[in-house]
């Protein structure tokens, strides 16, 4: 079974803090993705990576950065957390961009 | 116009009925289509994919694709309360570089 894990299920941070969300997959997938999911807005792509050290902006990259130093690990960084970044963050991986994605359990981030 | 559109619901059906979930997409060159199920508080999981026009069946689930009408649907036969979830339609755009998700349809199956 494909397994995608995320470092935290729930996280509470203060405005202005730097926040790291980590994602690890064990299926040797080339592609990894970070989404946020908000009620009524569905899944919105923040960043994705198609290879180690490679990244591309998604639809809503502002306020976020990413790091992929190893194939299995993809990190999302909130440089200075703001209250409008309170959301559910989902990591996913896939063998190819045109194939199905496997999701981690999600991190519910609250910024106060 | 949204790239992938779904009725947000909720769609309510009685146990044992057929649930029909619909999705339209705007990119005529899209090639791959997926249905994900997401239980409340959980992450999405793939339940069906379809690439060719027509029907594809897997157990109680049937995916239907009509590329001319830019329409994909998911039928759930003999609906069970455990099918109550949000169903996300996902489409791979032209060139295969991006997956676009719909906002999802909430399904409620009444026992």
GROMACS .gro file of N, CA, C and O in nm, chain B residues 4-105:
model
  408
  116UNK      N    1  -1.358   2.279  -1.333
  116UNK     CA    2  -1.429   2.154  -1.302
  116UNK      C    3  -1.544   2.190  -1.209
  116UNK      O    4  -1.521   2.246  -1.102
  117UNK      N    5  -1.664   2.159  -1.252
  117UNK     CA    6  -1.782   2.199  -1.175
  117UNK      C    7  -1.860   2.079  -1.126
  117UNK      O    8  -1.883   1.983  -1.200
  118UNK      N    9  -1.899   2.087  -1.001
  118UNK     CA   10  -1.984   1.985  -0.940
  118UNK      C   11  -2.092   2.055  -0.859
  118UNK      O   12  -2.067   2.162  -0.802
  119UNK      N   13  -2.206   1.994  -0.852
  119UNK     CA   14  -2.311   2.043  -0.763
  119UNK      C   15  -2.268   2.012  -0.620
  119UNK      O   16  -2.232   1.899  -0.588
  120UNK      N   17  -2.270   2.114  -0.534
  120UNK     CA   18  -2.217   2.093  -0.399
  120UNK      C   19  -2.306   2.005  -0.312
  120UNK      O   20  -2.261   1.948  -0.213
  121UNK      N   21  -2.433   1.991  -0.352
  121UNK     CA   22  -2.526   1.911  -0.274
  121UNK      C   23  -2.574   1.984  -0.149
  121UNK      O   24  -2.570   2.107  -0.147
  122UNK      N   25  -2.620   1.912  -0.045
  122UNK     CA   26  -2.608   1.767  -0.038
  122UNK      C   27  -2.709   1.694  -0.126
  122UNK      O   28  -2.819   1.740  -0.146
  123UNK      N   29  -2.664   1.580  -0.177
  123UNK     CA   30  -2.750   1.489  -0.248
  123UNK      C   31  -2.792   1.383  -0.149
  123UNK      O   32  -2.708   1.316  -0.089
  124UNK      N   33  -2.921   1.370  -0.130
  124UNK     CA   34  -2.973   1.276  -0.032
  124UNK      C   35  -3.049   1.165  -0.103
  124UNK      O   36  -3.138   1.193  -0.183
  125UNK      N   37  -3.010   1.038  -0.078
  125UNK     CA   38  -3.078   0.925  -0.139
  125UNK      C   39  -3.108   0.821  -0.030
  125UNK      O   40  -3.035   0.813   0.070
  126UNK      N   41  -3.215   0.744  -0.048
  126UNK     CA   42  -3.243   0.639   0.050
  126UNK      C   43  -3.151   0.520   0.030
  126UNK      O   44  -3.100   0.496  -0.080
  127UNK      N   45  -3.129   0.445   0.135
  127UNK     CA   46  -3.047   0.325   0.128
  127UNK      C   47  -3.102   0.231   0.020
  127UNK      O   48  -3.223   0.212   0.009
  128UNK      N   49  -3.012   0.177  -0.061
  128UNK     CA   50  -3.051   0.084  -0.166
  128UNK      C   51  -3.077   0.150  -0.301
  128UNK      O   52  -3.085   0.082  -0.404
  129UNK      N   53  -3.087   0.282  -0.304
  129UNK     CA   54  -3.113   0.355  -0.428
  129UNK      C   55  -2.982   0.376  -0.505
  129UNK      O   56  -2.873   0.347  -0.457
  130UNK      N   57  -2.999   0.427  -0.627
  130UNK     CA   58  -2.882   0.465  -0.707
  130UNK      C   59  -2.852   0.613  -0.684
  130UNK      O   60  -2.939   0.699  -0.698
  131UNK      N   61  -2.727   0.641  -0.649
  131UNK     CA   62  -2.683   0.781  -0.636
  131UNK      C   63  -2.610   0.819  -0.764
  131UNK      O   64  -2.524   0.744  -0.812
  132UNK      N   65  -2.645   0.935  -0.818
  132UNK     CA   66  -2.583   0.981  -0.942
  132UNK      C   67  -2.513   1.114  -0.917
  132UNK      O   68  -2.576   1.213  -0.879
  133UNK      N   69  -2.383   1.114  -0.936
  133UNK     CA   70  -2.301   1.233  -0.911
  133UNK      C   71  -2.244   1.281  -1.044
  133UNK      O   72  -2.193   1.201  -1.122
  134UNK      N   73  -2.252   1.410  -1.068
  134UNK     CA   74  -2.215   1.464  -1.197
  134UNK      C   75  -2.104   1.566  -1.190
  134UNK      O   76  -2.087   1.635  -1.087
  135UNK      N   77  -2.032   1.579  -1.301
  135UNK     CA   78  -1.917   1.668  -1.306
  135UNK      C   79  -1.902   1.715  -1.451
  135UNK      O   80  -1.910   1.634  -1.544
  136UNK      N   81  -1.882   1.844  -1.471
  136UNK     CA   82  -1.850   1.896  -1.604
  136UNK      C   83  -1.714   1.966  -1.598
  136UNK      O   84  -1.672   2.014  -1.493
  137UNK      N   85  -1.646   1.967  -1.713
  137UNK     CA   86  -1.514   2.028  -1.717
  137UNK      C   87  -1.502   2.115  -1.841
  137UNK      O   88  -1.572   2.095  -1.940
  138UNK      N   89  -1.413   2.212  -1.835
  138UNK     CA   90  -1.406   2.311  -1.941
  138UNK      C   91  -1.295   2.285  -2.044
  138UNK      O   92  -1.306   2.331  -2.158
  139UNK      N   93  -1.191   2.212  -2.006
  139UNK     CA   94  -1.078   2.187  -2.096
  139UNK      C   95  -1.110   2.070  -2.188
  139UNK      O   96  -1.106   1.954  -2.146
  140UNK      N   97  -1.140   2.100  -2.313
  140UNK     CA   98  -1.183   1.996  -2.407
  140UNK      C   99  -1.075   1.891  -2.432
  140UNK      O  100  -1.104   1.779  -2.471
  141UNK      N  101  -0.949   1.927  -2.409
  141UNK     CA  102  -0.840   1.833  -2.433
  141UNK      C  103  -0.807   1.743  -2.315
  141UNK      O  104  -0.712   1.664  -2.322
  142UNK      N  105  -0.884   1.750  -2.208
  142UNK     CA  106  -0.859   1.667  -2.090
  142UNK      C  107  -0.868   1.519  -2.127
  142UNK      O  108  -0.951   1.479  -2.207
  143UNK      N  109  -0.780   1.440  -2.065
  143UNK     CA  110  -0.769   1.300  -2.105
  143UNK      C  111  -0.801   1.201  -1.993
  143UNK      O  112  -0.842   1.089  -2.020
  144UNK      N  113  -0.777   1.239  -1.870
  144UNK     CA  114  -0.790   1.145  -1.759
  144UNK      C  115  -0.884   1.204  -1.655
  144UNK      O  116  -0.877   1.324  -1.625
  145UNK      N  117  -0.966   1.114  -1.597
  145UNK     CA  118  -1.071   1.160  -1.507
  145UNK      C  119  -1.078   1.067  -1.388
  145UNK      O  120  -1.071   0.945  -1.402
  146UNK      N  121  -1.091   1.126  -1.270
  146UNK     CA  122  -1.084   1.049  -1.146
  146UNK      C  123  -1.200   1.088  -1.055
  146UNK      O  124  -1.245   1.202  -1.054
  147UNK      N  125  -1.243   0.992  -0.976
  147UNK     CA  126  -1.336   1.017  -0.867
  147UNK      C  127  -1.270   0.978  -0.736
  147UNK      O  128  -1.220   0.866  -0.722
  148UNK      N  129  -1.270   1.073  -0.643
  148UNK     CA  130  -1.217   1.049  -0.509
  148UNK      C  131  -1.332   1.060  -0.409
  148UNK      O  132  -1.423   1.140  -0.425
  149UNK      N  133  -1.324   0.980  -0.305
  149UNK     CA  134  -1.420   0.988  -0.196
  149UNK      C  135  -1.349   1.045  -0.074
  149UNK      O  136  -1.236   1.004  -0.043
  150UNK      N  137  -1.416   1.136  -0.005
  150UNK     CA  138  -1.357   1.196   0.114
  150UNK      C  139  -1.459   1.193   0.228
  150UNK      O  140  -1.560   1.262   0.224
  151UNK      N  141  -1.430   1.111   0.327
  151UNK     CA  142  -1.513   1.109   0.447
  151UNK      C  143  -1.480   1.232   0.531
  151UNK      O  144  -1.369   1.285   0.525
  152UNK      N  145  -1.577   1.272   0.610
  152UNK     CA  146  -1.561   1.391   0.694
  152UNK      C  147  -1.438   1.378   0.785
  152UNK      O  148  -1.423   1.277   0.855
  153UNK      N  149  -1.350   1.474   0.780
  153UNK     CA  150  -1.231   1.474   0.863
  153UNK      C  151  -1.118   1.387   0.811
  153UNK      O  152  -1.014   1.376   0.877
  154UNK      N  153  -1.139   1.325   0.696
  154UNK     CA  154  -1.037   1.239   0.637
  154UNK      C  155  -0.986   1.297   0.506
  154UNK      O  156  -1.039   1.396   0.455
  155UNK      N  157  -0.883   1.232   0.450
  155UNK     CA  158  -0.829   1.279   0.323
  155UNK      C  159  -0.894   1.206   0.207
  155UNK      O  160  -0.952   1.098   0.225
  156UNK      N  161  -0.885   1.261   0.086
  156UNK     CA  162  -0.946   1.195  -0.030
  156UNK      C  163  -0.878   1.062  -0.063
  156UNK      O  164  -0.757   1.047  -0.044
  157UNK      N  165  -0.957   0.968  -0.112
  157UNK     CA  166  -0.904   0.840  -0.158
  157UNK      C  167  -0.965   0.809  -0.293
  157UNK      O  168  -1.084   0.832  -0.316
  158UNK      N  169  -0.884   0.755  -0.382
  158UNK     CA  170  -0.930   0.726  -0.517
  158UNK      C  171  -1.028   0.608  -0.516
  158UNK      O  172  -1.003   0.506  -0.453
  159UNK      N  173  -1.141   0.623  -0.587
  159UNK     CA  174  -1.231   0.511  -0.602
  159UNK      C  175  -1.247   0.467  -0.747
  159UNK      O  176  -1.274   0.350  -0.773
  160UNK      N  177  -1.234   0.557  -0.842
  160UNK     CA  178  -1.250   0.520  -0.983
  160UNK      C  179  -1.165   0.612  -1.070
  160UNK      O  180  -1.146   0.729  -1.036
  161UNK      N  181  -1.121   0.559  -1.184
  161UNK     CA  182  -1.064   0.645  -1.287
  161UNK      C  183  -1.116   0.597  -1.422
  161UNK      O  184  -1.151   0.480  -1.439
  162UNK      N  185  -1.122   0.688  -1.517
  162UNK     CA  186  -1.170   0.653  -1.650
  162UNK      C  187  -1.097   0.739  -1.752
  162UNK      O  188  -1.073   0.858  -1.729
  163UNK      N  189  -1.060   0.678  -1.863
  163UNK     CA  190  -0.985   0.750  -1.966
  163UNK      C  191  -1.062   0.757  -2.098
  163UNK      O  192  -1.040   0.848  -2.178
  164UNK      N  193  -1.150   0.657  -2.124
  164UNK     CA  194  -1.216   0.646  -2.253
  164UNK      C  195  -1.365   0.675  -2.241
  164UNK      O  196  -1.425   0.652  -2.135
  165UNK      N  197  -1.422   0.723  -2.349
  165UNK     CA  198  -1.568   0.744  -2.353
  165UNK      C  199  -1.641   0.614  -2.319
  165UNK      O  200  -1.599   0.505  -2.356
  166UNK      N  201  -1.752   0.629  -2.250
  166UNK     CA  202  -1.833   0.513  -2.218
  166UNK      C  203  -1.840   0.490  -2.069
  166UNK      O  204  -1.821   0.583  -1.990
  167UNK      N  205  -1.869   0.366  -2.033
  167UNK     CA  206  -1.888   0.329  -1.894
  167UNK      C  207  -1.773   0.241  -1.846
  167UNK      O  208  -1.719   0.161  -1.921
  168UNK      N  209  -1.741   0.255  -1.719
  168UNK     CA  210  -1.646   0.166  -1.655
  168UNK      C  211  -1.703   0.126  -1.520
  168UNK      O  212  -1.738   0.212  -1.440
  169UNK      N  213  -1.713  -0.005  -1.498
  169UNK     CA  214  -1.778  -0.055  -1.378
  169UNK      C  215  -1.676  -0.119  -1.284
  169UNK      O  216  -1.583  -0.188  -1.326
  170UNK      N  217  -1.697  -0.096  -1.154
  170UNK     CA  218  -1.613  -0.160  -1.052
  170UNK      C  219  -1.701  -0.181  -0.930
  170UNK      O  220  -1.726  -0.089  -0.853
  171UNK      N  221  -1.752  -0.304  -0.918
  171UNK     CA  222  -1.840  -0.334  -0.806
  171UNK      C  223  -1.968  -0.253  -0.816
  171UNK      O  224  -2.036  -0.254  -0.919
  172UNK      N  225  -2.001  -0.181  -0.711
  172UNK     CA  226  -2.123  -0.100  -0.711
  172UNK      C  227  -2.104   0.034  -0.779
  172UNK      O  228  -2.201   0.110  -0.793
  173UNK      N  229  -1.984   0.066  -0.822
  173UNK     CA  230  -1.954   0.195  -0.881
  173UNK      C  231  -1.943   0.186  -1.033
  173UNK      O  232  -1.883   0.091  -1.087
  174UNK      N  233  -2.000   0.284  -1.102
  174UNK     CA  234  -1.984   0.297  -1.246
  174UNK      C  235  -1.946   0.440  -1.278
  174UNK      O  236  -2.017   0.533  -1.238
  175UNK      N  237  -1.835   0.456  -1.349
  175UNK     CA  238  -1.797   0.589  -1.399
  175UNK      C  239  -1.840   0.598  -1.544
  175UNK      O  240  -1.827   0.502  -1.620
  176UNK      N  241  -1.893   0.714  -1.582
  176UNK     CA  242  -1.937   0.737  -1.719
  176UNK      C  243  -1.869   0.861  -1.772
  176UNK      O  244  -1.863   0.963  -1.703
  177UNK      N  245  -1.817   0.852  -1.895
  177UNK     CA  246  -1.746   0.965  -1.955
  177UNK      C  247  -1.803   0.996  -2.092
  177UNK      O  248  -1.821   0.905  -2.174
  178UNK      N  249  -1.832   1.123  -2.114
  178UNK     CA  250  -1.877   1.171  -2.245
  178UNK      C  251  -1.792   1.292  -2.280
  178UNK      O  252  -1.818   1.403  -2.234
  179UNK      N  253  -1.688   1.270  -2.358
  179UNK     CA  254  -1.594   1.378  -2.389
  179UNK      C  255  -1.657   1.485  -2.477
  179UNK      O  256  -1.623   1.602  -2.467
  180UNK      N  257  -1.749   1.445  -2.565
  180UNK     CA  258  -1.813   1.543  -2.653
  180UNK      C  259  -1.893   1.644  -2.571
  180UNK      O  260  -1.895   1.764  -2.602
  181UNK      N  261  -1.955   1.597  -2.465
  181UNK     CA  262  -2.033   1.686  -2.378
  181UNK      C  263  -1.952   1.737  -2.260
  181UNK      O  264  -2.003   1.816  -2.179
  182UNK      N  265  -1.827   1.690  -2.248
  182UNK     CA  266  -1.737   1.732  -2.139
  182UNK      C  267  -1.803   1.707  -2.004
  182UNK      O  268  -1.815   1.797  -1.920
  183UNK      N  269  -1.839   1.581  -1.987
  183UNK     CA  270  -1.923   1.541  -1.875
  183UNK      C  271  -1.875   1.406  -1.825
  183UNK      O  272  -1.851   1.314  -1.903
  184UNK      N  273  -1.858   1.396  -1.693
  184UNK     CA  274  -1.823   1.268  -1.633
  184UNK      C  275  -1.913   1.248  -1.511
  184UNK      O  276  -1.944   1.345  -1.440
  185UNK      N  277  -1.957   1.126  -1.491
  185UNK     CA  278  -2.046   1.100  -1.380
  185UNK      C  279  -2.003   0.974  -1.305
  185UNK      O  280  -1.927   0.893  -1.355
  186UNK      N  281  -2.055   0.963  -1.184
  186UNK     CA  282  -2.032   0.846  -1.100
  186UNK      C  283  -2.167   0.798  -1.051
  186UNK      O  284  -2.243   0.875  -0.992
  187UNK      N  285  -2.197   0.671  -1.079
  187UNK     CA  286  -2.318   0.609  -1.028
  187UNK      C  287  -2.280   0.512  -0.917
  187UNK      O  288  -2.185   0.434  -0.931
  188UNK      N  289  -2.353   0.519  -0.808
  188UNK     CA  290  -2.334   0.425  -0.697
  188UNK      C  291  -2.463   0.347  -0.683
  188UNK      O  292  -2.567   0.402  -0.646
  189UNK      N  293  -2.457   0.218  -0.715
  189UNK     CA  294  -2.575   0.133  -0.704
  189UNK      C  295  -2.588   0.080  -0.562
  189UNK      O  296  -2.488   0.067  -0.490
  190UNK      N  297  -2.712   0.047  -0.522
  190UNK     CA  298  -2.736  -0.009  -0.389
  190UNK      C  299  -2.664   0.075  -0.282
  190UNK      O  300  -2.585   0.023  -0.202
  191UNK      N  301  -2.692   0.203  -0.282
  191UNK     CA  302  -2.624   0.295  -0.191
  191UNK      C  303  -2.638   0.251  -0.046
  191UNK      O  304  -2.744   0.206  -0.003
  192UNK      N  305  -2.529   0.266   0.028
  192UNK     CA  306  -2.525   0.230   0.169
  192UNK      C  307  -2.494   0.353   0.254
  192UNK      O  308  -2.428   0.445   0.206
  193UNK      N  309  -2.539   0.355   0.380
  193UNK     CA  310  -2.503   0.469   0.466
  193UNK      C  311  -2.352   0.494   0.470
  193UNK      O  312  -2.309   0.609   0.483
  194UNK      N  313  -2.273   0.388   0.454
  194UNK     CA  314  -2.127   0.405   0.455
  194UNK      C  315  -2.075   0.477   0.330
  194UNK      O  316  -1.957   0.515   0.325
  195UNK      N  317  -2.162   0.497   0.230
  195UNK     CA  318  -2.124   0.575   0.112
  195UNK      C  319  -2.138   0.725   0.136
  195UNK      O  320  -2.097   0.806   0.052
  196UNK      N  321  -2.196   0.763   0.248
  196UNK     CA  322  -2.212   0.905   0.280
  196UNK      C  323  -2.075   0.970   0.295
  196UNK      O  324  -1.995   0.932   0.382
  197UNK      N  325  -2.048   1.065   0.207
  197UNK     CA  326  -1.915   1.127   0.200
  197UNK      C  327  -1.923   1.240   0.098
  197UNK      O  328  -2.026   1.261   0.035
  198UNK      N  329  -1.812   1.310   0.081
  198UNK     CA  330  -1.800   1.406  -0.028
  198UNK      C  331  -1.723   1.341  -0.142
  198UNK      O  332  -1.620   1.276  -0.119
  199UNK      N  333  -1.774   1.355  -0.263
  199UNK     CA  334  -1.712   1.293  -0.379
  199UNK      C  335  -1.650   1.403  -0.467
  199UNK      O  336  -1.720   1.495  -0.510
  200UNK      N  337  -1.521   1.390  -0.489
  200UNK     CA  338  -1.447   1.489  -0.566
  200UNK      C  339  -1.420   1.436  -0.706
  200UNK      O  340  -1.369   1.325  -0.723
  201UNK      N  341  -1.453   1.517  -0.804
  201UNK     CA  342  -1.418   1.488  -0.943
  201UNK      C  343  -1.284   1.554  -0.972
  201UNK      O  344  -1.261   1.668  -0.930
  202UNK      N  345  -1.194   1.484  -1.041
  202UNK     CA  346  -1.064   1.541  -1.074
  202UNK      C  347  -1.034   1.514  -1.221
  202UNK      O  348  -1.062   1.405  -1.272
  203UNK      N  349  -0.976   1.614  -1.286
  203UNK     CA  350  -0.952   1.607  -1.430
  203UNK      C  351  -0.806   1.645  -1.456
  203UNK      O  352  -0.758   1.745  -1.401
  204UNK      N  353  -0.739   1.565  -1.539
  204UNK     CA  354  -0.604   1.601  -1.582
  204UNK      C  355  -0.616   1.687  -1.706
  204UNK      O  356  -0.681   1.648  -1.803
  205UNK      N  357  -0.553   1.803  -1.704
  205UNK     CA  358  -0.573   1.897  -1.815
  205UNK      C  359  -0.493   1.856  -1.939
  205UNK      O  360  -0.417   1.760  -1.938
  206UNK      N  361  -0.512   1.929  -2.045
  206UNK     CA  362  -0.441   1.905  -2.171
  206UNK      C  363  -0.291   1.909  -2.145
  206UNK      O  364  -0.242   2.000  -2.081
  207UNK      N  365  -0.221   1.812  -2.195
  207UNK     CA  366  -0.077   1.804  -2.173
  207UNK      C  367  -0.041   1.722  -2.052
  207UNK      O  368   0.075   1.683  -2.035
  208UNK      N  369  -0.138   1.694  -1.968
  208UNK     CA  370  -0.114   1.606  -1.854
  208UNK      C  371  -0.029   1.665  -1.745
  208UNK      O  372   0.036   1.594  -1.669
  209UNK      N  373  -0.028   1.798  -1.734
  209UNK     CA  374   0.060   1.860  -1.636
  209UNK      C  375  -0.009   1.899  -1.506
  209UNK      O  376   0.058   1.930  -1.409
  210UNK      N  377  -0.140   1.897  -1.506
  210UNK     CA  378  -0.207   1.949  -1.388
  210UNK      C  379  -0.335   1.873  -1.361
  210UNK      O  380  -0.411   1.843  -1.452
  211UNK      N  381  -0.358   1.842  -1.234
  211UNK     CA  382  -0.485   1.783  -1.191
  211UNK      C  383  -0.571   1.894  -1.134
  211UNK      O  384  -0.525   1.970  -1.048
  212UNK      N  385  -0.692   1.903  -1.183
  212UNK     CA  386  -0.784   2.005  -1.135
  212UNK      C  387  -0.899   1.936  -1.064
  212UNK      O  388  -0.965   1.848  -1.121
  213UNK      N  389  -0.922   1.975  -0.940
  213UNK     CA  390  -1.027   1.914  -0.860
  213UNK      C  391  -1.152   2.001  -0.860
  213UNK      O  392  -1.143   2.124  -0.853
  214UNK      N  393  -1.266   1.934  -0.864
  214UNK     CA  394  -1.389   2.005  -0.836
  214UNK      C  395  -1.403   2.025  -0.686
  214UNK      O  396  -1.328   1.967  -0.607
  215UNK      N  397  -1.500   2.107  -0.648
  215UNK     CA  398  -1.519   2.137  -0.505
  215UNK      C  399  -1.588   2.024  -0.430
  215UNK      O  400  -1.589   2.023  -0.307
  216UNK      N  401  -1.644   1.927  -0.505
  216UNK     CA  402  -1.703   1.811  -0.440
  216UNK      C  403  -1.853   1.818  -0.424
  216UNK      O  404  -1.911   1.927  -0.412
  217UNK      N  405  -1.915   1.701  -0.423
  217UNK     CA  406  -2.059   1.686  -0.396
  217UNK      C  407  -2.075   1.604  -0.269
  217UNK      O  408  -2.019   1.495  -0.258
   0.00000   0.00000   0.00000
